[in-house]
mmCIF file of C-alpha atoms in Angstrom:
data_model
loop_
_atom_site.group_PDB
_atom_site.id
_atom_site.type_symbol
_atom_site.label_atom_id
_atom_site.label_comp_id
_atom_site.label_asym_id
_atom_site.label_seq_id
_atom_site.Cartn_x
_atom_site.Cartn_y
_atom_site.Cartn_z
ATOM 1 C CA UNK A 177 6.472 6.519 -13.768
ATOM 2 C CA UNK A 178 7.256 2.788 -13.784
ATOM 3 C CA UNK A 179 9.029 1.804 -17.170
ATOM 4 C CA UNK A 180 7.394 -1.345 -18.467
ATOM 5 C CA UNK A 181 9.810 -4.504 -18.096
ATOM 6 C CA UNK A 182 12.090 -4.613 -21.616
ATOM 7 C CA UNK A 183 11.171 -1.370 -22.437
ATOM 8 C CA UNK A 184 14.638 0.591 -21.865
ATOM 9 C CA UNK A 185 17.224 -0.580 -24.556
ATOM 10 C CA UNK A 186 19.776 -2.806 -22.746
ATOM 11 C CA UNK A 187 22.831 -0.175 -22.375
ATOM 12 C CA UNK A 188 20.363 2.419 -21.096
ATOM 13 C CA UNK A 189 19.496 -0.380 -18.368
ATOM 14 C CA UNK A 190 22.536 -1.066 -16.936
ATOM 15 C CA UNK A 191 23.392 2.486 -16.993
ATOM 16 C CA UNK A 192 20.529 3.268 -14.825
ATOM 17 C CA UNK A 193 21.184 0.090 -12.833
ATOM 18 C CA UNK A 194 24.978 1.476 -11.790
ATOM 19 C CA UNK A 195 24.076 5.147 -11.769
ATOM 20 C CA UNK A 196 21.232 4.026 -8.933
ATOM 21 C CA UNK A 197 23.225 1.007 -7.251
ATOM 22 C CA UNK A 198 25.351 3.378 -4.956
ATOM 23 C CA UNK A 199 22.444 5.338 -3.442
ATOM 24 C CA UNK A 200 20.640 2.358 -2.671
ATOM 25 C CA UNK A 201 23.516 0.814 -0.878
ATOM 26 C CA UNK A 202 24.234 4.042 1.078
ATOM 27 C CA UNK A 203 20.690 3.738 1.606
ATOM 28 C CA UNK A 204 21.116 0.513 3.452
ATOM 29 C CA UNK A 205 23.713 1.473 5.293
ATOM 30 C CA UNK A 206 22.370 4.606 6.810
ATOM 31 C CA UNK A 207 18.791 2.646 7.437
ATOM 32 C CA UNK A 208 20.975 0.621 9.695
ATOM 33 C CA UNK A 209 22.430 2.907 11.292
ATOM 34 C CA UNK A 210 19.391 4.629 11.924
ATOM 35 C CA UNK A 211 17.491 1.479 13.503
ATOM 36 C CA UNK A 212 20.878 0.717 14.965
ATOM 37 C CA UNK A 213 20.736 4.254 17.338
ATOM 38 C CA UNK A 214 17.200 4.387 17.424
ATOM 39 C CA UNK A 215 15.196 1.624 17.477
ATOM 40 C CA UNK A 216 12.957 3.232 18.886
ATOM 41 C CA UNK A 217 12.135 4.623 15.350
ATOM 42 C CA UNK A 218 11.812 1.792 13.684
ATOM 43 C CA UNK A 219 8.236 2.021 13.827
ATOM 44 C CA UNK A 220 8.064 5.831 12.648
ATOM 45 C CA UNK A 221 10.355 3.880 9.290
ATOM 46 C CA UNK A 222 7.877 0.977 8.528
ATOM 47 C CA UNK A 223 5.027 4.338 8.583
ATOM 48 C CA UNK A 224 6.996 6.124 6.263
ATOM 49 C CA UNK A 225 7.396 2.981 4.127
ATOM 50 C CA UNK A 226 3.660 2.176 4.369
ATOM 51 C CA UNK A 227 2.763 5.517 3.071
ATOM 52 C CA UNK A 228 4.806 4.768 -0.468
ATOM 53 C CA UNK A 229 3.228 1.859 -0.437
ATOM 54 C CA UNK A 230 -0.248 3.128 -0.215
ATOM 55 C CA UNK A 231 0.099 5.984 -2.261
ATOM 56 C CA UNK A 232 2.331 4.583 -5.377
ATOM 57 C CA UNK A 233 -0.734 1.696 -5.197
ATOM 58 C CA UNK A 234 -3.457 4.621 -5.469
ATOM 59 C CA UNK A 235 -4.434 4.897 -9.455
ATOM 60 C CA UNK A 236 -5.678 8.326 -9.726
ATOM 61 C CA UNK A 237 -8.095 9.991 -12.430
ATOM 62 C CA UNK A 238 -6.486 13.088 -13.832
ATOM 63 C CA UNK A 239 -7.086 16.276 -16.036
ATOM 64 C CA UNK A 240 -5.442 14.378 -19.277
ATOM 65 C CA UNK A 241 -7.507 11.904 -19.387
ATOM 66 C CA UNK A 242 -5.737 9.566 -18.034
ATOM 67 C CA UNK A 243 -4.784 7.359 -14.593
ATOM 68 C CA UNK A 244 -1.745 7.563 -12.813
ATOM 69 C CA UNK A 245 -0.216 7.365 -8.920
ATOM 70 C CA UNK A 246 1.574 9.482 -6.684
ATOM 71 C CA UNK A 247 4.618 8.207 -4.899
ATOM 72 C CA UNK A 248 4.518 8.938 -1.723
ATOM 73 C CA UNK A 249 8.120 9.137 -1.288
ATOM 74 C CA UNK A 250 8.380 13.152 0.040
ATOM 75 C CA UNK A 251 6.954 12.345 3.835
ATOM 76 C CA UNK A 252 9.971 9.316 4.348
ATOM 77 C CA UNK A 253 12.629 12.274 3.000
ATOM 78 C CA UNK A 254 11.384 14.770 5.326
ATOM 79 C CA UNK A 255 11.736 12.995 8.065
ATOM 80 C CA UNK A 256 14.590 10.688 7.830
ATOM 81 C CA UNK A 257 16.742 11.957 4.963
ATOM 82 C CA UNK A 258 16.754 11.003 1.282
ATOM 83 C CA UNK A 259 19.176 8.427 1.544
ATOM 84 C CA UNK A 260 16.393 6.116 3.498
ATOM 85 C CA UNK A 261 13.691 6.547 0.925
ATOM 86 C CA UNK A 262 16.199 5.437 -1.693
ATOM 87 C CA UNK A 263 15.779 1.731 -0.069
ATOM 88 C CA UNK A 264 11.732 2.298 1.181
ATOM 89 C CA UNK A 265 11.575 3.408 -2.600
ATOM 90 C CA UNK A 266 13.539 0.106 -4.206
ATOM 91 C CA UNK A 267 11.179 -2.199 -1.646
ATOM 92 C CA UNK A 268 7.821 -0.755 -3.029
ATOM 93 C CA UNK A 269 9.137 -1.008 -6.997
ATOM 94 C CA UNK A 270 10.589 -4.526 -6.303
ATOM 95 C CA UNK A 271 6.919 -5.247 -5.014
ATOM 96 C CA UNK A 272 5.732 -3.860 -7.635
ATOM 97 C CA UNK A 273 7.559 -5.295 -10.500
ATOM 98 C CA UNK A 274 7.839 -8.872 -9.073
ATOM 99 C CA UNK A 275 3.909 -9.408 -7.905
ATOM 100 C CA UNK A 276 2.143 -6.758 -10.280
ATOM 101 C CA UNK A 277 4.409 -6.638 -13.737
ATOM 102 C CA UNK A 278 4.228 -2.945 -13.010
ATOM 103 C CA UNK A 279 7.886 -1.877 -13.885
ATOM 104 C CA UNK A 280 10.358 -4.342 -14.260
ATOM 105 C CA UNK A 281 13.987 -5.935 -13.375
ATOM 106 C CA UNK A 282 15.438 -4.866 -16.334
ATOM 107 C CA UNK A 283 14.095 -0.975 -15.492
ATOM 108 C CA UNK A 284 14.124 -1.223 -11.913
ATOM 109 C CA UNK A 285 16.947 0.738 -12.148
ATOM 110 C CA UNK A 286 15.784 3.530 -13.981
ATOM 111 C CA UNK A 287 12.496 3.645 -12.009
ATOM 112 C CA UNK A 288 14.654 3.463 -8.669
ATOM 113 C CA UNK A 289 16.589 6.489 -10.344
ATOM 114 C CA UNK A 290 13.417 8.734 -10.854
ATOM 115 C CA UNK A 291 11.298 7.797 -7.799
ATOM 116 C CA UNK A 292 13.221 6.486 -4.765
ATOM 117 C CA UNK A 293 16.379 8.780 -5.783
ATOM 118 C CA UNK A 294 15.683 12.051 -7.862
ATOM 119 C CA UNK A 295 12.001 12.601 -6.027
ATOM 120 C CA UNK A 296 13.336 11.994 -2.049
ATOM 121 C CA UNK A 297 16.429 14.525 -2.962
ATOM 122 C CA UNK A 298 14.715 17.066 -5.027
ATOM 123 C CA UNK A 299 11.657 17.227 -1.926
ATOM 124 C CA UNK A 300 14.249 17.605 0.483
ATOM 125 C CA UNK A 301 15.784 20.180 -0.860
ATOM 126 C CA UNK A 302 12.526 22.182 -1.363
ATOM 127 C CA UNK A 303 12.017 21.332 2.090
ATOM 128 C CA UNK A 304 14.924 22.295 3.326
ATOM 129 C CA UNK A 305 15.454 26.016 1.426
ATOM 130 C CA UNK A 306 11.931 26.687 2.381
ATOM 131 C CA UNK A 307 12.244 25.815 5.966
ATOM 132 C CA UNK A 308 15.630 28.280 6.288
ATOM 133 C CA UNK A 309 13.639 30.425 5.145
ATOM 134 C CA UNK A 310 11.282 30.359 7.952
ATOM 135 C CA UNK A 311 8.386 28.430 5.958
ATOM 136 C CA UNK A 312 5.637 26.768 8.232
ATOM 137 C CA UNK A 313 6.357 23.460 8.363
ATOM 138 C CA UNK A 314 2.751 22.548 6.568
ATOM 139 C CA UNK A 315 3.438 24.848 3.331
ATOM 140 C CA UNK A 316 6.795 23.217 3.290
ATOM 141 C CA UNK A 317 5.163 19.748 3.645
ATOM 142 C CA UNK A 318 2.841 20.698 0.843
ATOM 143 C CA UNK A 319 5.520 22.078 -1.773
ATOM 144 C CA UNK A 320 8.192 18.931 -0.672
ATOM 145 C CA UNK A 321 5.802 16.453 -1.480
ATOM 146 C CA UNK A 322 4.269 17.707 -4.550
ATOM 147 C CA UNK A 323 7.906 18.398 -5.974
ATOM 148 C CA UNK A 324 9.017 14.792 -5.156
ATOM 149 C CA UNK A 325 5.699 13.077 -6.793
ATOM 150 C CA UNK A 326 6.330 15.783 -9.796
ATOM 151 C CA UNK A 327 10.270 15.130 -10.432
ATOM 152 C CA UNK A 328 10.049 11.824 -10.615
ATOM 153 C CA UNK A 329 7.659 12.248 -13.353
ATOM 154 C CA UNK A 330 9.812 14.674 -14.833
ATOM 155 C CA UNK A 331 12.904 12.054 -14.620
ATOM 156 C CA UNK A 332 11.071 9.289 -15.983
ATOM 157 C CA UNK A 333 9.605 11.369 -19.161
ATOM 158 C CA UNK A 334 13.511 12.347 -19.757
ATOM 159 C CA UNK A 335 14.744 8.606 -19.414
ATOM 160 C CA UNK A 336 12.734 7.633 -22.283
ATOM 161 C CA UNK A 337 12.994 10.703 -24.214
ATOM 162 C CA UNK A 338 16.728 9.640 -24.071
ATOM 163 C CA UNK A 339 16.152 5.898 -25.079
ATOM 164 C CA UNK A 340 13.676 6.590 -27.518
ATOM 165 C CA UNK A 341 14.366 10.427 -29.559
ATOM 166 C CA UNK A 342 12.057 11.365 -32.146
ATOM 167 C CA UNK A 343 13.293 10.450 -35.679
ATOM 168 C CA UNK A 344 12.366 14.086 -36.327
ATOM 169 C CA UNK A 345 12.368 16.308 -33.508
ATOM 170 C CA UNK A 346 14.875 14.048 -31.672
ATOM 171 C CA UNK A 347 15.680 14.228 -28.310
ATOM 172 C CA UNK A 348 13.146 17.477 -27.446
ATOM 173 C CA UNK A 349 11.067 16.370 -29.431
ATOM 174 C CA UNK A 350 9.922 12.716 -27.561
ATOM 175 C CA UNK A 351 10.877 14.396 -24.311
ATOM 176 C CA UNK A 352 7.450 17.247 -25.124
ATOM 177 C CA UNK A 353 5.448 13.775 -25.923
ATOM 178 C CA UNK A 354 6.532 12.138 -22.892
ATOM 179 C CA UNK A 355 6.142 15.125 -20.517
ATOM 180 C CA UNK A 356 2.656 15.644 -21.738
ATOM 181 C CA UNK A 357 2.215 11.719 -20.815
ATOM 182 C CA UNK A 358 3.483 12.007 -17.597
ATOM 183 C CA UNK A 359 4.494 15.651 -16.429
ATOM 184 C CA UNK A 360 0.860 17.028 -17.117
ATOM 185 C CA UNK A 361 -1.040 14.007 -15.882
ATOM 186 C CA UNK A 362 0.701 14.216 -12.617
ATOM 187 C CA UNK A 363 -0.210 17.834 -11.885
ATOM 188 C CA UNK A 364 -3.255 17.180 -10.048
ATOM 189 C CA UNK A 365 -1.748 14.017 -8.565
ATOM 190 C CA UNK A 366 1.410 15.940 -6.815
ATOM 191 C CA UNK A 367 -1.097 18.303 -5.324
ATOM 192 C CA UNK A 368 -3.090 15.435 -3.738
ATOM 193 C CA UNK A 369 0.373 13.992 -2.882
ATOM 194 C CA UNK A 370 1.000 17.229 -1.216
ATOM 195 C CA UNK A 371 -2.417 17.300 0.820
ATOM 196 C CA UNK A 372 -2.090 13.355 1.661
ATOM 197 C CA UNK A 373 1.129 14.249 3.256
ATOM 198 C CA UNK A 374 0.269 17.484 4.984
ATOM 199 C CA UNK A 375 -2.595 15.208 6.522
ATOM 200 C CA UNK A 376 -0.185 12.481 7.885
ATOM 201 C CA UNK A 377 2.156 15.125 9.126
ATOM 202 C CA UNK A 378 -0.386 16.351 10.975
ATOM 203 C CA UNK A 379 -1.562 13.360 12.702
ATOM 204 C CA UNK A 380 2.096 12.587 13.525
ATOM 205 C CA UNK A 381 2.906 16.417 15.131
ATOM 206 C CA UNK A 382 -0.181 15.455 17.075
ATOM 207 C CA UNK A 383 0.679 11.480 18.215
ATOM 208 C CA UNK A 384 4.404 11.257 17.776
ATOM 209 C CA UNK A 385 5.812 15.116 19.108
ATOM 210 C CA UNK A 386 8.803 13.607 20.642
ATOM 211 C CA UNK A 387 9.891 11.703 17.748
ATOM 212 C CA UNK A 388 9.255 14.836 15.188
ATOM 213 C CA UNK A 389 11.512 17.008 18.310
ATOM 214 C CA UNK A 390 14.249 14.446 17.920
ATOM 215 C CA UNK A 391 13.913 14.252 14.222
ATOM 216 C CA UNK A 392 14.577 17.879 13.866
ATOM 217 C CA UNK A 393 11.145 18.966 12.264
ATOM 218 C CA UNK A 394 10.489 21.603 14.439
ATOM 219 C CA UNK A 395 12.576 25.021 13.918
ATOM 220 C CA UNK A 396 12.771 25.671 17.127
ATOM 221 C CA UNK A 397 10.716 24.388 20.911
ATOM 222 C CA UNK A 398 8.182 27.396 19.968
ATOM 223 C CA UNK A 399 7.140 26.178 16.807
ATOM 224 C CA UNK A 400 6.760 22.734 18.336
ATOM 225 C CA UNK A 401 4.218 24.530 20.790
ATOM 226 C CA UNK A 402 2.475 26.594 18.112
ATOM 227 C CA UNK A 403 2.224 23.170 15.516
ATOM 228 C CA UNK A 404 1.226 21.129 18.178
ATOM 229 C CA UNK A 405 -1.280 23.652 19.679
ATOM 230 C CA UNK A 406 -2.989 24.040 16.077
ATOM 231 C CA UNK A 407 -3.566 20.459 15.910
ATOM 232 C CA UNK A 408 -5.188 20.191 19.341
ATOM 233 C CA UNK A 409 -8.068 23.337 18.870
ATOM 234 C CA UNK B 291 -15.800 18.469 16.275
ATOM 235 C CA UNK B 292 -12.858 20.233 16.936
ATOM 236 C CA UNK B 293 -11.220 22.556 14.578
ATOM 237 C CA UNK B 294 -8.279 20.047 13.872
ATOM 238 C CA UNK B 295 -10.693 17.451 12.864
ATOM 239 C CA UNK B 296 -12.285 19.691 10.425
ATOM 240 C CA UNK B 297 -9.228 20.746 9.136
ATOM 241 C CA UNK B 298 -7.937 17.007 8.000
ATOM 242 C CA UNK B 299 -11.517 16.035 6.871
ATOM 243 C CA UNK B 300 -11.085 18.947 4.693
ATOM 244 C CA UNK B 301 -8.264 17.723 3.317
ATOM 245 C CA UNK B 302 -9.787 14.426 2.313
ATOM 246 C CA UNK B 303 -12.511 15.974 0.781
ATOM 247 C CA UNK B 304 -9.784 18.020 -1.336
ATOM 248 C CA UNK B 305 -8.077 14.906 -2.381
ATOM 249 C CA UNK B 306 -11.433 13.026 -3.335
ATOM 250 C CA UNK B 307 -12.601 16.069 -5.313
ATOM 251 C CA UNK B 308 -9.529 16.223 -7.307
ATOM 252 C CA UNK B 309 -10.093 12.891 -8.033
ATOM 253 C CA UNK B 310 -13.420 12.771 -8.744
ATOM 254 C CA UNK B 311 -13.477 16.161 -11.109
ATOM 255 C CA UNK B 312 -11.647 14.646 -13.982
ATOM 256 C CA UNK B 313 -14.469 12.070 -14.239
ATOM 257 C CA UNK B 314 -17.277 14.235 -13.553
ATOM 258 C CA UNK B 315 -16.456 16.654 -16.237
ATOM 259 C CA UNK B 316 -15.944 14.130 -18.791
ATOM 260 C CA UNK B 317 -12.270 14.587 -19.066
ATOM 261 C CA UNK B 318 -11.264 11.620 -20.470
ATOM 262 C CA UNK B 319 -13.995 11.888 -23.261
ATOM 263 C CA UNK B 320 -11.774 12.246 -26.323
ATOM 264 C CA UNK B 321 -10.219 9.436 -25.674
ATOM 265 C CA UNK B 322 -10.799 5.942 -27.423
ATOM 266 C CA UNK B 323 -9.915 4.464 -23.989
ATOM 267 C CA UNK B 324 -10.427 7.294 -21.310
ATOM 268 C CA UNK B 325 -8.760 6.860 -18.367
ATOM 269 C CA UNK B 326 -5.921 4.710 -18.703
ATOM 270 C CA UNK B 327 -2.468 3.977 -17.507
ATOM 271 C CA UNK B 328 0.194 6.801 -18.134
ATOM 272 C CA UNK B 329 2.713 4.322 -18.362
ATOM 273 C CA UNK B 330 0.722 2.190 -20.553
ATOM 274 C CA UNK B 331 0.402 5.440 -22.650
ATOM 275 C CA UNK B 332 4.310 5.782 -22.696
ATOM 276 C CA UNK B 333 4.506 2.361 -24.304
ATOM 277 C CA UNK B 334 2.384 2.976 -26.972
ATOM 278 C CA UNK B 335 4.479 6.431 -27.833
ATOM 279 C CA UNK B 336 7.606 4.122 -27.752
ATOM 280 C CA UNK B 337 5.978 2.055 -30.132
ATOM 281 C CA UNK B 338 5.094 5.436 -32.592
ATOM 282 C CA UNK B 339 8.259 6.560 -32.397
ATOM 283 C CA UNK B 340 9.973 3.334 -33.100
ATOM 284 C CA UNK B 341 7.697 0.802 -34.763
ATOM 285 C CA UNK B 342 10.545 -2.017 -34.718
ATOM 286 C CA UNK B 343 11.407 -1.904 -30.781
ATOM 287 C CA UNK B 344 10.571 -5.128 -29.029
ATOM 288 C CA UNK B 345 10.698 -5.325 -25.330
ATOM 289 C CA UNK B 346 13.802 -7.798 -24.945
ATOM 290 C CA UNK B 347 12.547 -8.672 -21.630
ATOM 291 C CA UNK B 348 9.313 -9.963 -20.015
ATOM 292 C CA UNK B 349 7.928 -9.944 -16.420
ATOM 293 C CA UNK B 350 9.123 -13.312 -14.810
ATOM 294 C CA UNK B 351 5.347 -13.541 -13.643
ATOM 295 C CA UNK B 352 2.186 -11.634 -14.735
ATOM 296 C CA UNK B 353 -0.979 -11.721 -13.029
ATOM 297 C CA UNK B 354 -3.538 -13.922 -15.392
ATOM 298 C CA UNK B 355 -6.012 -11.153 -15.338
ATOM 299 C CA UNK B 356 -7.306 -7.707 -14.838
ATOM 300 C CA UNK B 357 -9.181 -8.901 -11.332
ATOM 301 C CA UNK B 358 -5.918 -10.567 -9.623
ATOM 302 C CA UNK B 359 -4.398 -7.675 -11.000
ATOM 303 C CA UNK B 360 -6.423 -5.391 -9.128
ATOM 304 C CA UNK B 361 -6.311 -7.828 -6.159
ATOM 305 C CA UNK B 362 -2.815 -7.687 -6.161
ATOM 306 C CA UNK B 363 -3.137 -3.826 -6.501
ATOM 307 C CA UNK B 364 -5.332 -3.691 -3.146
ATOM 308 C CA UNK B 365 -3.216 -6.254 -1.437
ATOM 309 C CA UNK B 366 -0.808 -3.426 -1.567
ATOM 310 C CA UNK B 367 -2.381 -0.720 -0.294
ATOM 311 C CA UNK B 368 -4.292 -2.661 2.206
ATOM 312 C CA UNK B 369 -0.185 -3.682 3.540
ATOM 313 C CA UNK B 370 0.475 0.061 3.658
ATOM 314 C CA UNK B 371 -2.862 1.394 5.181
ATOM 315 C CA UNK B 372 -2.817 -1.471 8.089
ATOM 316 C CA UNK B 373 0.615 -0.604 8.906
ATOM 317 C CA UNK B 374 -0.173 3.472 9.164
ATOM 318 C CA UNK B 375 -3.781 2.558 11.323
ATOM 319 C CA UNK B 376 -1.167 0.397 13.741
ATOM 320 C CA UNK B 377 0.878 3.521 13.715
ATOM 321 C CA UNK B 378 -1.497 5.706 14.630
ATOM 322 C CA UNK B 379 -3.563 3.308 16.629
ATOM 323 C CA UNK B 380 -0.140 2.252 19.110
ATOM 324 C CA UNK B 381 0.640 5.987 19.423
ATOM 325 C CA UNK B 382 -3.182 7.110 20.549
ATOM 326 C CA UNK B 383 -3.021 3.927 23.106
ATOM 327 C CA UNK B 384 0.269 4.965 24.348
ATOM 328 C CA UNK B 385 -1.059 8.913 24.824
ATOM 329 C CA UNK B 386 -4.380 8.051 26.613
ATOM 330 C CA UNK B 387 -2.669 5.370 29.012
ATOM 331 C CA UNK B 388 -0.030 7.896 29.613
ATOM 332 C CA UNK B 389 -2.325 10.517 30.170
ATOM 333 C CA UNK B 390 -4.173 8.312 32.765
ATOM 334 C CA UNK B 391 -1.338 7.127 34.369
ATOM 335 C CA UNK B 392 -0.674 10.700 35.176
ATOM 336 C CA UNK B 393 -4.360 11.346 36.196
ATOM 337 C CA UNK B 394 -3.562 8.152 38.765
ATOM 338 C CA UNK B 395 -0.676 9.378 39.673
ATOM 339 C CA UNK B 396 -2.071 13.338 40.791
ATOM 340 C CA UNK B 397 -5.013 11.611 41.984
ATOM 341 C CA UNK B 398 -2.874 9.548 44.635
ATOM 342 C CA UNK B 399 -0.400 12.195 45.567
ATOM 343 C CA UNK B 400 -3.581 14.479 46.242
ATOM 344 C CA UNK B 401 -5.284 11.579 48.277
ATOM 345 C CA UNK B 402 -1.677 11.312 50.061
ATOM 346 C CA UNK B 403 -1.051 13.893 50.743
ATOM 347 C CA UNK B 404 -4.699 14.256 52.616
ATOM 348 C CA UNK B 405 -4.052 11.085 54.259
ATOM 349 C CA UNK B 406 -0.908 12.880 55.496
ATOM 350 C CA UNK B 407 -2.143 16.197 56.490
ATOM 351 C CA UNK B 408 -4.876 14.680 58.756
ATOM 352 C CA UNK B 409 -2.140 12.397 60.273
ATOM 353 C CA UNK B 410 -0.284 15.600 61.417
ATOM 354 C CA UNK B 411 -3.230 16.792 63.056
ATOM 355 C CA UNK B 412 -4.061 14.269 64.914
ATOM 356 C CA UNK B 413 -0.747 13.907 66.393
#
């Protein structure tokens, strides 16, 4: 998903830069808040963190042919909001783009856009829908993360497909050859995404219940007995 | 082991099999270069579907070559991975020593509260 430094005509850049600005500045302000009230989780934040930063440096074989990396951005949105991921998400790209000339300055924006602010939301709302409708928590792990790690794919195949339409097929056109870069490649990646997360969530229902209770994971106090009973057999 | 273990080794063995599939079957076979970068592959189609665009920007630094590249690449997830084992690691330390803290604590009260009944009858 990262677009290569120079590689998003300038107006598009800056139009990604201000469209993403905002969310990353409400993301630093509720970050603060949140290790403001509970620094106590401040621990549970760098985890989250450390898991994009893992998984977005994990090159993956797929069914295309082709390497790419999941994001890891779902577990952070799950548990404390999108709006947190949006600066987790800008850290990890900024990494990225400054050490590894993955990315770039001039499209950090645009790669912000897709993965630390499209992929967070569009998880948590999976999340969430599933989860009033009385989803497990796991299955609505699963589908949170693997709709995160597959939007921002999604969002990235549609930025270029607007920079760059096909002289012929124009805009629909370059957004089918982009998609079939990145949309199909990442298939097979979301649903490791999705099992990689449903693993961490279980070791943290299993280390960290009171910090999942406060969180407001669990439906309700007999779900936190049944979750944290199946991870104890 | 207990079921929960199974259950998450499972899960890694998912993960590594999906991973390991693509190459196994020969997936990227009809490719001049299987197994590349997607994104690298989106530069390319940039380039086919407009031959004159020139990146106006470059990376301010680029690692000299594919090896610190890779290093680089590791540093990364080595950061992320040592932070999650602390993670976990803390939180396991913190349950056992809280568990046996407890086990202390019975273990005392249960002593005392011997000490306490043979007190009363020898008064």
């Amino acid at each position: 998903m990262h677009i290569a430094e120079g590689f998003l005509p300038p107006a598009h850049a800056v139009a990604w830069g201000v469209a993403s600005a905002p969310f990353v500045l409400h993301g630093v302000r509720s970050l603060t808040r949140e290790v403001r009230e509970h620094p106590e989780s401040t621990l549970l934040l760098g985890a989250s963190g450390a898991f994009t930063f893992v998984l977005s440096a994990l090159k993956l074989p797929s069914v295309t042919g082709s390497c790419s990396h999941p994001t890891g951005t779902g577990l952070g949105a799950i548990l404390f909001r999108p709006p947190v991921m949006a600066v987790l998400g800008t850290i990890t790209l900024l990494f990225q783009a400054l050490l590894l000339a993955h990315g770039g300055l001039t499209t950090l924006g645009a790669n912000i856009f897709s993965m630390a602010i499209v992929g967070p939301w569009a998880g948590y709302a999976v999340y969430r829908l599933l989860r009033r409708y009385g989803v497990p928590l796991m299955v609505a792990v699963f589908c949170a993360a693997f709709v995160a790690d597959l939007s921002t794919y999604c969002v990235t195949s549609v930025q270029l497909a607007l920079a760059f339409p096909d002289p012929g097929s124009g805009f629909l056109g370059a957004l089918g050859k982009f998609g079939s870069i990145f949309a199909v490649t990442q298939i097979p990646l979301a649903v490791s995404e999705g099992l990689l997360t449903v693993l961490v969530m279980r070791l943290l229902v299993q280390s960290s219940k009171g910090e999942l209770t406060r969180l407001g994971v669990f439906l309700a106090e007999k779900e936190s007995r049944s979750e944290t009973e199946a991870v104890a057999r | 082991m207990s079921r929960n273990t199974k259950i998450n080794l499972l899960l890694l063995l998912a993960v590594a099999a999906l991973a390991v599939l693509p190459l196994a079957l020969g997936l990227g076979d009809h490719k001049k270069e299987p197994f590349t970068g997607a994104d690298g592959e989106a530069e390319t189609a940039i380039t086919e579907i407009e031959p004159d665009y020139k990146p106006w920007f470059s990376p301010l630094y680029e690692p000299p070559s594919g090896e610190i590249e890779s290093a680089l690449f590791s540093l990364q997830a080595a950061l992320g991975s040592g932070v999650l084992a602390y993670y976990f690691g803390l939180r396991r330390g913190r349950r056992q020593g809280e568990q046996r803290a407890r086990e202390r604590d019975s273990e005392s009260r249960a002593a005392g509260g011997a000490a306490e009944e043979s007190t009363a009858e020898g008064a």
